[in-house]
Structure formats: C-alpha cells, structure tokens
Amino acid sequence: MSDILILAAHPDLAQSRVNQAMLRTARDAGDRVQVRDLYALYPDYSIDLPAEQAALADARLVVWLHPIHWYGMPALMKLWVDEVLSFGWAYGPGGHALRGKDLWLVTSTGGREESYRPDRYNRYFFDAFLPPYDQTAALVGMRFLPPLVLHGAHRVDAAELEAHVQVFGERLASYPDWPELAELVAHTECDVPSDARPATHEEV
C-alpha cells in the first residue's frame, strides 16, 4: 500500500532536467510511493476531485513537488489546493480527512540561494515565501516538514543535481525516520466556524 503521495506539478516537465530526475527517483522508490503528475492528468485543468481525495486517503506523507513560479506554486497546483482541500472535507466542521498527515514541499528556484537576501533582487530570505504553505498545512491539521529546496536550478551541474536527487530518494526511503521530525510539533486544525465557508461564484 502506498503511504507516500507525490503530487508533481511542472507546466513544462520536458524542459526540466531537475524535475525529470526527481520524478524518476520517485517512481523507482517502490510500492509505497504513488506519483501523480498533475499536468499530465489534467491538461485541461479539470481536476477529478473524488480521485484526488481518494489518493490522499492512505497517504501519511504528501509531497508537493514543483518549481517556484513568481514566489509561489504553479497555477495547476494552486487550483488543486483550491478545489481538493475543500470545506467540510479538509477543514471546517467535519473536515478532518488530512488530520495527522505530513506535508513536505520539495521545490526548486531559478535564482541562486544568495539572491534571496534583503540586499539582492529577491529582497527576502527564501523562508519568507513559505508561510502560505505552512498555514495551509495548519488549516487542515497537517504537519509542515522542513522543505527540500534546490536553488539556481538552471545552473546546477550534474554532480550537484545527483547529490540533490540522492537526498530526495534517501528521504523517501527512510520516512518517517527523519531525526528532525521528533522535534516537530504536530499541527491541530485551525478552528474554522461553519459560517466561514468559502463563497460560491454566485455570491461574489
């Protein structure tokens, strides 16, 4: 049974040697890992909500594997969050489907690590762009694990890429026996009242 679910979201995977290498490693990781390539599954952006929620059911670890685009996630990944993590299922009254699971962001940036500083063109340390991920996890009762980030993805050489991919594979194989997890406090869901449900399209 798969207890690790990898949601891959790269809009131009054929051009990404980093994400291709990561996906090869994920697919070679054995039966405990299920990979869902969102852009391959949903080229028309019409997400199969029951299928996605069913895929989440048995997972202990949910991996979001995607590049950082304009300081956030690619469009289809954001749509997946909007539609799949629904009120009454993932959060809000009765929404406990993801309680106790782990969320791991595995991502890459075009800019080098040193570009994420107050005195450089990205103006903030990279961690400043992570609160939306952490809060999404908190809202649905998941634990947000320390991200795995490859900076300067366009420029890494073969040895750097191989080392990064090796860490990724080792982490998948050893989960949940990561030393740092013992020190992480599990989130409890944020208390979202029933009248705080999202507005429908007709209401806005």
mmCIF file of C-alpha atoms in Angstrom:
data_model
loop_
_atom_site.group_PDB
_atom_site.id
_atom_site.type_symbol
_atom_site.label_atom_id
_atom_site.label_comp_id
_atom_site.label_asym_id
_atom_site.label_seq_id
_atom_site.Cartn_x
_atom_site.Cartn_y
_atom_site.Cartn_z
ATOM 1 C CA MET A 1 0.000 0.000 0.000
ATOM 2 C CA SER A 2 1.251 3.475 -0.862
ATOM 3 C CA ASP A 3 1.752 5.689 2.164
ATOM 4 C CA ILE A 4 3.649 8.439 0.313
ATOM 5 C CA LEU A 5 1.779 10.507 -2.264
ATOM 6 C CA ILE A 6 3.801 12.741 -4.585
ATOM 7 C CA LEU A 7 1.885 15.470 -6.379
ATOM 8 C CA ALA A 8 4.136 16.715 -9.161
ATOM 9 C CA ALA A 9 3.267 19.991 -10.859
ATOM 10 C CA HIS A 10 5.589 21.290 -13.551
ATOM 11 C CA PRO A 11 3.910 23.002 -16.531
ATOM 12 C CA ASP A 12 6.799 22.163 -18.879
ATOM 13 C CA LEU A 13 8.270 18.973 -17.485
ATOM 14 C CA ALA A 14 10.023 18.052 -20.732
ATOM 15 C CA GLN A 15 12.285 21.082 -20.290
ATOM 16 C CA SER A 16 13.124 20.471 -16.619
ATOM 17 C CA ARG A 17 16.057 18.146 -16.031
ATOM 18 C CA VAL A 18 15.702 18.707 -12.279
ATOM 19 C CA ASN A 19 12.067 17.659 -12.030
ATOM 20 C CA GLN A 20 12.528 14.819 -14.501
ATOM 21 C CA ALA A 21 15.329 13.429 -12.339
ATOM 22 C CA MET A 22 13.257 13.808 -9.184
ATOM 23 C CA LEU A 23 10.309 12.001 -10.749
ATOM 24 C CA ARG A 24 12.492 9.135 -11.955
ATOM 25 C CA THR A 25 13.725 8.664 -8.414
ATOM 26 C CA ALA A 26 10.197 8.839 -7.022
ATOM 27 C CA ARG A 27 8.914 6.261 -9.492
ATOM 28 C CA ASP A 28 11.809 3.950 -8.642
ATOM 29 C CA ALA A 29 11.107 4.197 -4.911
ATOM 30 C CA GLY A 30 8.834 1.172 -4.735
ATOM 31 C CA ASP A 31 5.213 0.411 -3.999
ATOM 32 C CA ARG A 32 4.968 2.710 -1.007
ATOM 33 C CA VAL A 33 5.215 5.769 -3.282
ATOM 34 C CA GLN A 34 2.386 6.901 -5.561
ATOM 35 C CA VAL A 35 3.190 9.624 -8.107
ATOM 36 C CA ARG A 36 0.513 11.832 -9.649
ATOM 37 C CA ASP A 37 1.732 14.173 -12.387
ATOM 38 C CA LEU A 38 -0.944 16.852 -12.283
ATOM 39 C CA TYR A 39 -0.160 18.486 -15.623
ATOM 40 C CA ALA A 40 -0.259 15.090 -17.352
ATOM 41 C CA LEU A 41 -3.500 14.129 -15.622
ATOM 42 C CA TYR A 42 -5.264 17.441 -16.112
ATOM 43 C CA PRO A 43 -4.044 19.268 -19.231
ATOM 44 C CA ASP A 44 -7.446 20.965 -19.370
ATOM 45 C CA TYR A 45 -7.266 21.949 -15.678
ATOM 46 C CA SER A 46 -10.423 19.919 -14.976
ATOM 47 C CA ILE A 47 -9.475 18.209 -11.720
ATOM 48 C CA ASP A 48 -11.128 14.931 -10.720
ATOM 49 C CA LEU A 49 -11.976 15.835 -7.127
ATOM 50 C CA PRO A 50 -13.032 12.341 -5.923
ATOM 51 C CA ALA A 51 -9.903 10.777 -7.445
ATOM 52 C CA GLU A 52 -7.596 13.292 -5.791
ATOM 53 C CA GLN A 53 -9.257 12.978 -2.400
ATOM 54 C CA ALA A 54 -9.135 9.186 -2.666
ATOM 55 C CA ALA A 55 -5.410 9.345 -3.438
ATOM 56 C CA LEU A 56 -4.874 11.328 -0.249
ATOM 57 C CA ALA A 57 -6.760 8.857 1.934
ATOM 58 C CA ASP A 58 -3.993 6.307 2.551
ATOM 59 C CA ALA A 59 -1.049 8.701 2.447
ATOM 60 C CA ARG A 60 0.903 9.501 5.582
ATOM 61 C CA LEU A 61 3.248 11.831 3.704
ATOM 62 C CA VAL A 62 2.041 14.178 0.969
ATOM 63 C CA VAL A 63 4.819 15.640 -1.180
ATOM 64 C CA TRP A 64 4.315 18.758 -3.273
ATOM 65 C CA LEU A 65 6.985 18.575 -5.960
ATOM 66 C CA HIS A 66 7.070 21.713 -8.068
ATOM 67 C CA PRO A 67 9.225 24.684 -9.065
ATOM 68 C CA ILE A 68 8.692 28.090 -7.505
ATOM 69 C CA HIS A 69 6.972 30.383 -10.009
ATOM 70 C CA TRP A 70 6.700 34.040 -9.060
ATOM 71 C CA TYR A 71 7.335 33.242 -5.385
ATOM 72 C CA GLY A 72 4.631 30.597 -5.185
ATOM 73 C CA MET A 73 3.265 27.401 -6.675
ATOM 74 C CA PRO A 74 2.393 26.811 -10.345
ATOM 75 C CA ALA A 75 -1.172 27.543 -11.429
ATOM 76 C CA LEU A 76 -2.440 23.947 -11.543
ATOM 77 C CA MET A 77 -1.021 23.200 -8.101
ATOM 78 C CA LYS A 78 -2.874 26.238 -6.741
ATOM 79 C CA LEU A 79 -6.078 25.098 -8.431
ATOM 80 C CA TRP A 80 -5.581 21.662 -6.866
ATOM 81 C CA VAL A 81 -5.336 23.282 -3.427
ATOM 82 C CA ASP A 82 -8.414 25.414 -4.073
ATOM 83 C CA GLU A 83 -10.575 22.509 -5.209
ATOM 84 C CA VAL A 84 -9.291 19.399 -3.436
ATOM 85 C CA LEU A 85 -8.790 20.858 0.053
ATOM 86 C CA SER A 86 -12.468 21.602 0.305
ATOM 87 C CA PHE A 87 -14.523 22.996 3.174
ATOM 88 C CA GLY A 88 -16.130 20.202 5.172
ATOM 89 C CA TRP A 89 -13.586 17.655 3.918
ATOM 90 C CA ALA A 90 -10.140 19.104 4.626
ATOM 91 C CA TYR A 91 -11.097 21.876 7.047
ATOM 92 C CA GLY A 92 -14.078 23.416 8.785
ATOM 93 C CA PRO A 93 -16.823 21.459 10.592
ATOM 94 C CA GLY A 94 -16.388 17.767 9.791
ATOM 95 C CA GLY A 95 -13.303 18.453 7.686
ATOM 96 C CA HIS A 96 -10.707 16.148 9.219
ATOM 97 C CA ALA A 97 -9.594 13.996 6.264
ATOM 98 C CA LEU A 98 -5.978 15.167 6.423
ATOM 99 C CA ARG A 99 -5.545 15.382 10.177
ATOM 100 C CA GLY A 100 -2.210 13.975 11.354
ATOM 101 C CA LYS A 101 -0.628 13.649 7.910
ATOM 102 C CA ASP A 102 2.670 15.266 6.912
ATOM 103 C CA LEU A 103 3.185 17.780 4.102
ATOM 104 C CA TRP A 104 6.628 18.075 2.505
ATOM 105 C CA LEU A 105 7.489 20.759 -0.028
ATOM 106 C CA VAL A 106 10.188 19.683 -2.493
ATOM 107 C CA THR A 107 10.934 22.599 -4.743
ATOM 108 C CA SER A 108 13.433 24.425 -6.901
ATOM 109 C CA THR A 109 14.137 28.029 -7.790
ATOM 110 C CA GLY A 110 15.703 29.690 -10.786
ATOM 111 C CA GLY A 111 17.526 32.191 -8.596
ATOM 112 C CA ARG A 112 20.601 31.234 -6.646
ATOM 113 C CA GLU A 113 20.342 30.976 -2.865
ATOM 114 C CA GLU A 114 22.277 34.229 -2.397
ATOM 115 C CA SER A 115 19.652 36.087 -4.460
ATOM 116 C CA TYR A 116 17.172 35.521 -1.620
ATOM 117 C CA ARG A 117 18.546 38.213 0.672
ATOM 118 C CA PRO A 118 17.336 41.699 1.642
ATOM 119 C CA ASP A 119 20.181 43.302 -0.319
ATOM 120 C CA ARG A 120 19.619 41.277 -3.513
ATOM 121 C CA TYR A 121 16.968 41.301 -6.194
ATOM 122 C CA ASN A 122 14.547 38.857 -4.491
ATOM 123 C CA ARG A 123 14.636 41.110 -1.391
ATOM 124 C CA TYR A 124 13.736 38.435 1.166
ATOM 125 C CA PHE A 125 15.246 35.273 2.536
ATOM 126 C CA PHE A 126 13.570 32.268 0.920
ATOM 127 C CA ASP A 127 11.783 31.308 4.139
ATOM 128 C CA ALA A 128 9.710 34.489 3.809
ATOM 129 C CA PHE A 129 7.776 32.851 0.969
ATOM 130 C CA LEU A 130 6.843 29.724 2.933
ATOM 131 C CA PRO A 131 4.054 30.922 5.305
ATOM 132 C CA PRO A 132 1.243 30.141 2.791
ATOM 133 C CA TYR A 133 2.431 26.526 2.689
ATOM 134 C CA ASP A 134 2.774 26.297 6.460
ATOM 135 C CA GLN A 135 -0.632 27.871 7.068
ATOM 136 C CA THR A 136 -2.305 25.623 4.505
ATOM 137 C CA ALA A 137 -0.930 22.644 6.401
ATOM 138 C CA ALA A 138 -2.048 24.110 9.718
ATOM 139 C CA LEU A 139 -5.574 24.807 8.485
ATOM 140 C CA VAL A 140 -6.100 21.165 7.556
ATOM 141 C CA GLY A 141 -4.278 19.672 10.554
ATOM 142 C CA MET A 142 -1.121 18.578 8.735
ATOM 143 C CA ARG A 143 2.461 18.929 9.896
ATOM 144 C CA PHE A 144 4.615 21.042 7.564
ATOM 145 C CA LEU A 145 8.020 19.404 7.257
ATOM 146 C CA PRO A 146 11.266 21.268 6.521
ATOM 147 C CA PRO A 147 11.308 21.815 2.740
ATOM 148 C CA LEU A 148 13.908 20.390 0.392
ATOM 149 C CA VAL A 149 15.000 23.230 -1.905
ATOM 150 C CA LEU A 150 17.357 23.320 -4.864
ATOM 151 C CA HIS A 151 18.345 26.895 -5.672
ATOM 152 C CA GLY A 152 19.727 28.007 -9.020
ATOM 153 C CA ALA A 153 18.190 25.002 -10.746
ATOM 154 C CA HIS A 154 19.074 26.245 -14.232
ATOM 155 C CA ARG A 155 22.760 26.312 -13.378
ATOM 156 C CA VAL A 156 23.437 23.243 -11.240
ATOM 157 C CA ASP A 157 25.946 20.822 -12.658
ATOM 158 C CA ALA A 158 25.444 17.073 -12.927
ATOM 159 C CA ALA A 159 27.159 16.343 -9.608
ATOM 160 C CA GLU A 160 25.044 18.877 -7.707
ATOM 161 C CA LEU A 161 21.858 17.524 -9.241
ATOM 162 C CA GLU A 162 22.832 13.943 -8.481
ATOM 163 C CA ALA A 163 23.525 14.823 -4.837
ATOM 164 C CA HIS A 164 20.176 16.597 -4.507
ATOM 165 C CA VAL A 165 18.266 13.722 -6.082
ATOM 166 C CA GLN A 166 20.078 11.263 -3.826
ATOM 167 C CA VAL A 167 18.929 13.155 -0.730
ATOM 168 C CA PHE A 168 15.374 13.096 -2.062
ATOM 169 C CA GLY A 169 15.493 9.350 -2.632
ATOM 170 C CA GLU A 170 17.005 8.674 0.771
ATOM 171 C CA ARG A 171 14.308 10.752 2.433
ATOM 172 C CA LEU A 172 11.545 8.847 0.687
ATOM 173 C CA ALA A 173 13.115 5.531 1.677
ATOM 174 C CA SER A 174 13.637 6.479 5.328
ATOM 175 C CA TYR A 175 10.352 8.295 6.058
ATOM 176 C CA PRO A 176 9.157 8.672 8.793
ATOM 177 C CA ASP A 177 12.509 8.014 10.467
ATOM 178 C CA TRP A 178 13.920 11.503 9.960
ATOM 179 C CA PRO A 179 15.819 12.719 13.051
ATOM 180 C CA GLU A 180 14.358 16.231 12.921
ATOM 181 C CA LEU A 181 10.752 15.015 12.941
ATOM 182 C CA ALA A 182 10.948 14.100 16.613
ATOM 183 C CA GLU A 183 11.248 17.803 17.416
ATOM 184 C CA LEU A 184 8.382 18.984 15.218
ATOM 185 C CA VAL A 185 5.071 19.625 16.920
ATOM 186 C CA ALA A 186 2.074 18.287 15.047
ATOM 187 C CA HIS A 187 -0.470 20.864 13.965
ATOM 188 C CA THR A 188 -4.026 20.730 15.172
ATOM 189 C CA GLU A 189 -6.617 22.054 12.769
ATOM 190 C CA CYS A 190 -7.450 25.720 12.994
ATOM 191 C CA ASP A 191 -10.980 26.171 14.303
ATOM 192 C CA VAL A 192 -12.945 27.348 11.268
ATOM 193 C CA PRO A 193 -16.602 28.150 12.046
ATOM 194 C CA SER A 194 -19.357 26.924 9.753
ATOM 195 C CA ASP A 195 -20.245 30.450 8.641
ATOM 196 C CA ALA A 196 -16.699 30.952 7.321
ATOM 197 C CA ARG A 197 -17.197 28.655 4.341
ATOM 198 C CA PRO A 198 -15.860 29.947 1.012
ATOM 199 C CA ALA A 199 -18.273 31.988 -1.053
ATOM 200 C CA THR A 200 -19.632 30.410 -4.223
ATOM 201 C CA HIS A 201 -19.147 32.062 -7.600
ATOM 202 C CA GLU A 202 -22.733 33.278 -7.437
ATOM 203 C CA GLU A 203 -22.115 35.019 -4.131
ATOM 204 C CA VAL A 204 -19.124 37.115 -5.166
#
